[in-house]
GROMACS .gro file of N, CA and C in nm:
model
  324
    1MET      N    1  11.470  23.083  -1.607
    1MET     CA    2  11.470  22.959  -1.683
    1MET      C    3  11.532  22.849  -1.597
    2ALA      N    4  11.475  22.730  -1.605
    2ALA     CA    5  11.525  22.623  -1.520
    2ALA      C    6  11.501  22.486  -1.582
    3ILE      N    7  11.592  22.395  -1.549
    3ILE     CA    8  11.580  22.254  -1.582
    3ILE      C    9  11.592  22.180  -1.448
    4THR      N   10  11.505  22.083  -1.425
    4THR     CA   11  11.511  22.005  -1.302
    4THR      C   12  11.525  21.857  -1.335
    5MET      N   13  11.554  21.779  -1.233
    5MET     CA   14  11.557  21.634  -1.250
    5MET      C   15  11.500  21.567  -1.127
    6THR      N   16  11.441  21.452  -1.148
    6THR     CA   17  11.387  21.376  -1.037
    6THR      C   18  11.502  21.311  -0.960
    7GLU      N   19  11.470  21.262  -0.843
    7GLU     CA   20  11.570  21.193  -0.764
    7GLU      C   21  11.617  21.067  -0.836
    8ALA      N   22  11.525  20.998  -0.904
    8ALA     CA   23  11.561  20.877  -0.979
    8ALA      C   24  11.664  20.910  -1.088
    9ALA      N   25  11.645  21.021  -1.159
    9ALA     CA   26  11.738  21.062  -1.263
    9ALA      C   27  11.873  21.098  -1.203
   10ALA      N   28  11.872  21.173  -1.094
   10ALA     CA   29  11.996  21.215  -1.030
   10ALA      C   30  12.076  21.094  -0.980
   11LYS      N   31  12.007  20.999  -0.920
   11LYS     CA   32  12.075  20.878  -0.871
   11LYS      C   33  12.136  20.798  -0.986
   12HIS      N   34  12.062  20.786  -1.095
   12HIS     CA   35  12.112  20.710  -1.209
   12HIS      C   36  12.234  20.779  -1.272
   13ILE      N   37  12.226  20.909  -1.288
   13ILE     CA   38  12.339  20.983  -1.346
   13ILE      C   39  12.461  20.972  -1.256
   14LYS      N   40  12.440  20.989  -1.125
   14LYS     CA   41  12.551  20.981  -1.030
   14LYS      C   42  12.616  20.843  -1.036
   15LYS      N   43  12.535  20.740  -1.042
   15LYS     CA   44  12.584  20.602  -1.051
   15LYS      C   45  12.667  20.582  -1.178
   16GLN      N   46  12.620  20.636  -1.291
   16GLN     CA   47  12.691  20.622  -1.418
   16GLN      C   48  12.822  20.701  -1.418
   17LEU      N   49  12.823  20.816  -1.355
   17LEU     CA   50  12.947  20.895  -1.346
   17LEU      C   51  13.052  20.822  -1.263
   18VAL      N   52  13.009  20.759  -1.153
   18VAL     CA   53  13.101  20.682  -1.068
   18VAL      C   54  13.154  20.562  -1.147
   19LYS      N   55  13.065  20.493  -1.215
   19LYS     CA   56  13.103  20.377  -1.296
   19LYS      C   57  13.201  20.417  -1.407
   20ARG      N   58  13.178  20.532  -1.465
   20ARG     CA   59  13.261  20.584  -1.573
   20ARG      C   60  13.399  20.629  -1.522
   21GLY      N   61  13.403  20.674  -1.397
   21GLY     CA   62  13.529  20.716  -1.336
   21GLY      C   63  13.569  20.860  -1.361
   22LYS      N   64  13.484  20.934  -1.430
   22LYS     CA   65  13.511  21.076  -1.455
   22LYS      C   66  13.382  21.143  -1.499
   23GLY      N   67  13.388  21.276  -1.502
   23GLY     CA   68  13.272  21.353  -1.545
   23GLY      C   69  13.217  21.439  -1.434
   24VAL      N   70  13.154  21.550  -1.474
   24VAL     CA   71  13.099  21.644  -1.377
   24VAL      C   72  12.947  21.654  -1.388
   25GLY      N   73  12.888  21.582  -1.483
   25GLY     CA   74  12.744  21.586  -1.500
   25GLY      C   75  12.706  21.543  -1.641
   26VAL      N   76  12.586  21.586  -1.682
   26VAL     CA   77  12.537  21.553  -1.817
   26VAL      C   78  12.495  21.681  -1.888
   27ARG      N   79  12.505  21.676  -2.020
   27ARG     CA   80  12.461  21.787  -2.104
   27ARG      C   81  12.329  21.749  -2.168
   28LEU      N   82  12.231  21.837  -2.157
   28LEU     CA   83  12.105  21.823  -2.227
   28LEU      C   84  12.100  21.928  -2.335
   29GLY      N   85  12.045  21.891  -2.447
   29GLY     CA   86  12.032  21.986  -2.556
   29GLY      C   87  11.931  21.936  -2.657
   30VAL      N   88  11.912  22.014  -2.761
   30VAL     CA   89  11.826  21.974  -2.872
   30VAL      C   90  11.903  21.993  -3.002
   31LYS      N   91  11.867  21.911  -3.100
   31LYS     CA   92  11.924  21.925  -3.234
   31LYS      C   93  11.812  21.907  -3.335
   32THR      N   94  11.831  21.959  -3.453
   32THR     CA   95  11.734  21.943  -3.560
   32THR      C   96  11.743  21.799  -3.609
   33SER      N   97  11.629  21.728  -3.601
   33SER     CA   98  11.630  21.587  -3.637
   33SER      C   99  11.489  21.530  -3.632
   34GLY      N  100  11.471  21.415  -3.694
   34GLY     CA  101  11.347  21.339  -3.681
   34GLY      C  102  11.230  21.394  -3.760
   35CYS      N  103  11.118  21.326  -3.743
   35CYS     CA  104  10.994  21.358  -3.817
   35CYS      C  105  10.935  21.493  -3.774
   36SER      N  106  10.949  21.527  -3.647
   36SER     CA  107  10.881  21.645  -3.594
   36SER      C  108  10.969  21.768  -3.582
   37GLY      N  109  11.099  21.755  -3.608
   37GLY     CA  110  11.184  21.873  -3.610
   37GLY      C  111  11.300  21.877  -3.514
   38MET      N  112  11.281  21.833  -3.389
   38MET     CA  113  11.389  21.841  -3.292
   38MET      C  114  11.399  21.710  -3.213
   39ALA      N  115  11.521  21.678  -3.172
   39ALA     CA  116  11.544  21.561  -3.089
   39ALA      C  117  11.634  21.602  -2.973
   40TYR      N  118  11.623  21.530  -2.863
   40TYR     CA  119  11.704  21.558  -2.745
   40TYR      C  120  11.844  21.500  -2.760
   41ILE      N  121  11.939  21.567  -2.697
   41ILE     CA  122  12.077  21.520  -2.686
   41ILE      C  123  12.104  21.501  -2.537
   42LEU      N  124  12.166  21.391  -2.503
   42LEU     CA  125  12.206  21.364  -2.364
   42LEU      C  126  12.345  21.303  -2.370
   43GLU      N  127  12.443  21.369  -2.306
   43GLU     CA  128  12.580  21.319  -2.309
   43GLU      C  129  12.652  21.357  -2.181
   44PHE      N  130  12.756  21.282  -2.148
   44PHE     CA  131  12.836  21.313  -2.030
   44PHE      C  132  12.917  21.440  -2.053
   45VAL      N  133  12.944  21.512  -1.945
   45VAL     CA  134  13.025  21.633  -1.951
   45VAL      C  135  13.148  21.611  -1.864
   46ASP      N  136  13.264  21.620  -1.927
   46ASP     CA  137  13.390  21.613  -1.853
   46ASP      C  138  13.441  21.752  -1.821
   47GLN      N  139  13.416  21.846  -1.913
   47GLN     CA  140  13.460  21.984  -1.896
   47GLN      C  141  13.347  22.077  -1.941
   48PRO      N  142  13.288  22.154  -1.850
   48PRO     CA  143  13.181  22.247  -1.889
   48PRO      C  144  13.233  22.354  -1.984
   49LEU      N  145  13.141  22.407  -2.065
   49LEU     CA  146  13.173  22.517  -2.154
   49LEU      C  147  13.140  22.649  -2.085
   50ALA      N  148  13.208  22.754  -2.122
   50ALA     CA  149  13.189  22.884  -2.058
   50ALA      C  150  13.044  22.933  -2.068
   51GLU      N  151  12.977  22.905  -2.181
   51GLU     CA  152  12.841  22.955  -2.201
   51GLU      C  153  12.732  22.867  -2.141
   52ASP      N  154  12.768  22.753  -2.083
   52ASP     CA  155  12.669  22.661  -2.027
   52ASP      C  156  12.589  22.723  -1.913
   53CYS      N  157  12.460  22.692  -1.912
   53CYS     CA  158  12.376  22.720  -1.796
   53CYS      C  159  12.380  22.593  -1.712
   54VAL      N  160  12.400  22.606  -1.582
   54VAL     CA  161  12.418  22.490  -1.495
   54VAL      C  162  12.304  22.482  -1.395
   55PHE      N  163  12.248  22.361  -1.384
   55PHE     CA  164  12.140  22.333  -1.289
   55PHE      C  165  12.183  22.214  -1.206
   56GLU      N  166  12.183  22.229  -1.073
   56GLU     CA  167  12.233  22.124  -0.986
   56GLU      C  168  12.121  22.066  -0.900
   57HIS      N  169  12.118  21.934  -0.891
   57HIS     CA  170  12.025  21.863  -0.804
   57HIS      C  171  12.086  21.856  -0.664
   58GLU      N  172  12.003  21.838  -0.563
   58GLU     CA  173  12.052  21.833  -0.425
   58GLU      C  174  12.149  21.717  -0.402
   59LEU      N  175  12.150  21.615  -0.489
   59LEU     CA  176  12.245  21.504  -0.477
   59LEU      C  177  12.381  21.539  -0.541
   60LYS      N  178  12.402  21.665  -0.571
   60LYS     CA  179  12.527  21.716  -0.630
   60LYS      C  180  12.551  21.659  -0.770
   61VAL      N  181  12.444  21.652  -0.849
   61VAL     CA  182  12.452  21.611  -0.989
   61VAL      C  183  12.414  21.732  -1.072
   62SER      N  184  12.497  21.765  -1.172
   62SER     CA  185  12.475  21.885  -1.252
   62SER      C  186  12.425  21.852  -1.392
   63ILE      N  187  12.336  21.939  -1.440
   63ILE     CA  188  12.289  21.936  -1.577
   63ILE      C  189  12.342  22.063  -1.643
   64PHE      N  190  12.403  22.048  -1.761
   64PHE     CA  191  12.456  22.160  -1.837
   64PHE      C  192  12.373  22.175  -1.963
   65VAL      N  193  12.333  22.299  -1.994
   65VAL     CA  194  12.250  22.326  -2.111
   65VAL      C  195  12.304  22.450  -2.180
   66ASP      N  196  12.319  22.441  -2.312
   66ASP     CA  197  12.363  22.559  -2.386
   66ASP      C  198  12.244  22.656  -2.398
   67PRO      N  199  12.269  22.786  -2.407
   67PRO     CA  200  12.161  22.886  -2.409
   67PRO      C  201  12.059  22.867  -2.523
   68LYS      N  202  12.102  22.821  -2.640
   68LYS     CA  203  12.009  22.801  -2.752
   68LYS      C  204  11.912  22.688  -2.723
   69SER      N  205  11.960  22.580  -2.663
   69SER     CA  206  11.872  22.467  -2.629
   69SER      C  207  11.778  22.502  -2.515
   70LEU      N  208  11.825  22.586  -2.422
   70LEU     CA  209  11.744  22.621  -2.306
   70LEU      C  210  11.612  22.687  -2.347
   71VAL      N  211  11.613  22.760  -2.456
   71VAL     CA  212  11.491  22.824  -2.505
   71VAL      C  213  11.382  22.719  -2.529
   72TYR      N  214  11.420  22.602  -2.581
   72TYR     CA  215  11.324  22.495  -2.612
   72TYR      C  216  11.299  22.402  -2.493
   73MET      N  217  11.387  22.409  -2.392
   73MET     CA  218  11.378  22.314  -2.281
   73MET      C  219  11.341  22.377  -2.148
   74ASN      N  220  11.319  22.507  -2.144
   74ASN     CA  221  11.287  22.574  -2.019
   74ASN      C  222  11.169  22.506  -1.951
   75GLY      N  223  11.187  22.472  -1.825
   75GLY     CA  224  11.081  22.407  -1.747
   75GLY      C  225  11.081  22.256  -1.756
   76THR      N  226  11.175  22.199  -1.832
   76THR     CA  227  11.181  22.054  -1.849
   76THR      C  228  11.228  21.985  -1.723
   77GLU      N  229  11.168  21.870  -1.695
   77GLU     CA  230  11.211  21.782  -1.587
   77GLU      C  231  11.267  21.656  -1.649
   78LEU      N  232  11.389  21.620  -1.613
   78LEU     CA  233  11.450  21.496  -1.659
   78LEU      C  234  11.417  21.388  -1.557
   79ASP      N  235  11.362  21.277  -1.604
   79ASP     CA  236  11.325  21.166  -1.517
   79ASP      C  237  11.392  21.040  -1.569
   80PHE      N  238  11.411  20.942  -1.482
   80PHE     CA  239  11.460  20.810  -1.522
   80PHE      C  240  11.353  20.711  -1.481
   81VAL      N  241  11.300  20.638  -1.578
   81VAL     CA  242  11.188  20.548  -1.551
   81VAL      C  243  11.221  20.405  -1.593
   82LYS      N  244  11.159  20.311  -1.521
   82LYS     CA  245  11.167  20.170  -1.555
   82LYS      C  246  11.025  20.123  -1.582
   83GLU      N  247  11.005  20.068  -1.701
   83GLU     CA  248  10.873  20.017  -1.740
   83GLU      C  249  10.893  19.875  -1.792
   84GLY      N  250  10.858  19.778  -1.711
   84GLY     CA  251  10.881  19.639  -1.749
   84GLY      C  252  11.029  19.613  -1.763
   85LEU      N  253  11.071  19.563  -1.878
   85LEU     CA  254  11.212  19.536  -1.903
   85LEU      C  255  11.287  19.656  -1.957
   86ASN      N  256  11.216  19.763  -1.988
   86ASN     CA  257  11.276  19.884  -2.044
   86ASN      C  258  11.304  19.987  -1.936
   87GLU      N  259  11.412  20.061  -1.955
   87GLU     CA  260  11.443  20.172  -1.866
   87GLU      C  261  11.512  20.279  -1.948
   88GLY      N  262  11.494  20.403  -1.904
   88GLY     CA  263  11.559  20.512  -1.975
   88GLY      C  264  11.514  20.648  -1.925
   89PHE      N  265  11.572  20.750  -1.983
   89PHE     CA  266  11.538  20.887  -1.945
   89PHE      C  267  11.411  20.932  -2.015
   90ARG      N  268  11.332  21.010  -1.944
   90ARG     CA  269  11.212  21.070  -2.000
   90ARG      C  270  11.223  21.221  -1.979
   91PHE      N  271  11.196  21.294  -2.086
   91PHE     CA  272  11.199  21.440  -2.081
   91PHE      C  273  11.055  21.489  -2.066
   92ASN      N  274  11.021  21.547  -1.954
   92ASN     CA  275  10.889  21.604  -1.932
   92ASN      C  276  10.900  21.753  -1.963
   93ASN      N  277  10.877  21.786  -2.092
   93ASN     CA  278  10.898  21.921  -2.142
   93ASN      C  279  10.764  21.989  -2.166
   94PRO      N  280  10.732  22.094  -2.089
   94PRO     CA  281  10.604  22.162  -2.104
   94PRO      C  282  10.591  22.243  -2.234
   95ASN      N  283  10.700  22.259  -2.307
   95ASN     CA  284  10.700  22.338  -2.430
   95ASN      C  285  10.662  22.258  -2.554
   96VAL      N  286  10.657  22.126  -2.543
   96VAL     CA  287  10.631  22.039  -2.658
   96VAL      C  288  10.486  22.055  -2.705
   97ALA      N  289  10.472  22.088  -2.833
   97ALA     CA  290  10.338  22.101  -2.893
   97ALA      C  291  10.292  21.967  -2.950
   98SER      N  292  10.387  21.889  -3.006
   98SER     CA  293  10.354  21.756  -3.058
   98SER      C  294  10.481  21.673  -3.069
   99GLU      N  295  10.461  21.542  -3.073
   99GLU     CA  296  10.571  21.448  -3.088
   99GLU      C  297  10.542  21.355  -3.205
  100CYS      N  298  10.647  21.299  -3.262
  100CYS     CA  299  10.625  21.203  -3.370
  100CYS      C  300  10.575  21.072  -3.308
  101GLY      N  301  10.523  20.986  -3.390
  101GLY     CA  302  10.466  20.860  -3.344
  101GLY      C  303  10.564  20.770  -3.272
  102CYS      N  304  10.690  20.773  -3.312
  102CYS     CA  305  10.790  20.686  -3.249
  102CYS      C  306  10.847  20.746  -3.121
  103GLY      N  307  10.818  20.874  -3.095
  103GLY     CA  308  10.864  20.939  -2.973
  103GLY      C  309  11.008  20.988  -2.977
  104GLU      N  310  11.070  20.984  -3.093
  104GLU     CA  311  11.211  21.026  -3.106
  104GLU      C  312  11.228  21.176  -3.126
  105SER      N  313  11.126  21.245  -3.173
  105SER     CA  314  11.142  21.388  -3.197
  105SER      C  315  11.015  21.463  -3.158
  106PHE      N  316  11.028  21.596  -3.152
  106PHE     CA  317  10.918  21.681  -3.107
  106PHE      C  318  10.927  21.815  -3.176
  107ASN      N  319  10.820  21.895  -3.159
  107ASN     CA  320  10.826  22.035  -3.201
  107ASN      C  321  10.758  22.121  -3.096
  108VAL      N  322  10.791  22.248  -3.098
  108VAL     CA  323  10.734  22.342  -3.000
  108VAL      C  324  10.650  22.446  -3.070
   0.00000   0.00000   0.00000
């Protein structure tokens, strides 16, 4: 099982961690929410949990995922994209069967 990130995502996370002044990476996860059933969680990690699965990018940026979320996120690539005036993270998850119209939630 694996989670990857693009260079753009790794650079953005690294920049935000430096700006923040602390942290060892970001946590990705899923929670029950939205029209389609599940929504992504993305938060800074200051202290990893013992059960975390850790995936590191070559730029020394770590992604932490709990084992329950990894089942739904296996094979996901985290990207950071800029489209016009908007920018943000995009989850390229091969397990997604459908998404809600607003793009906030998904199901597998």
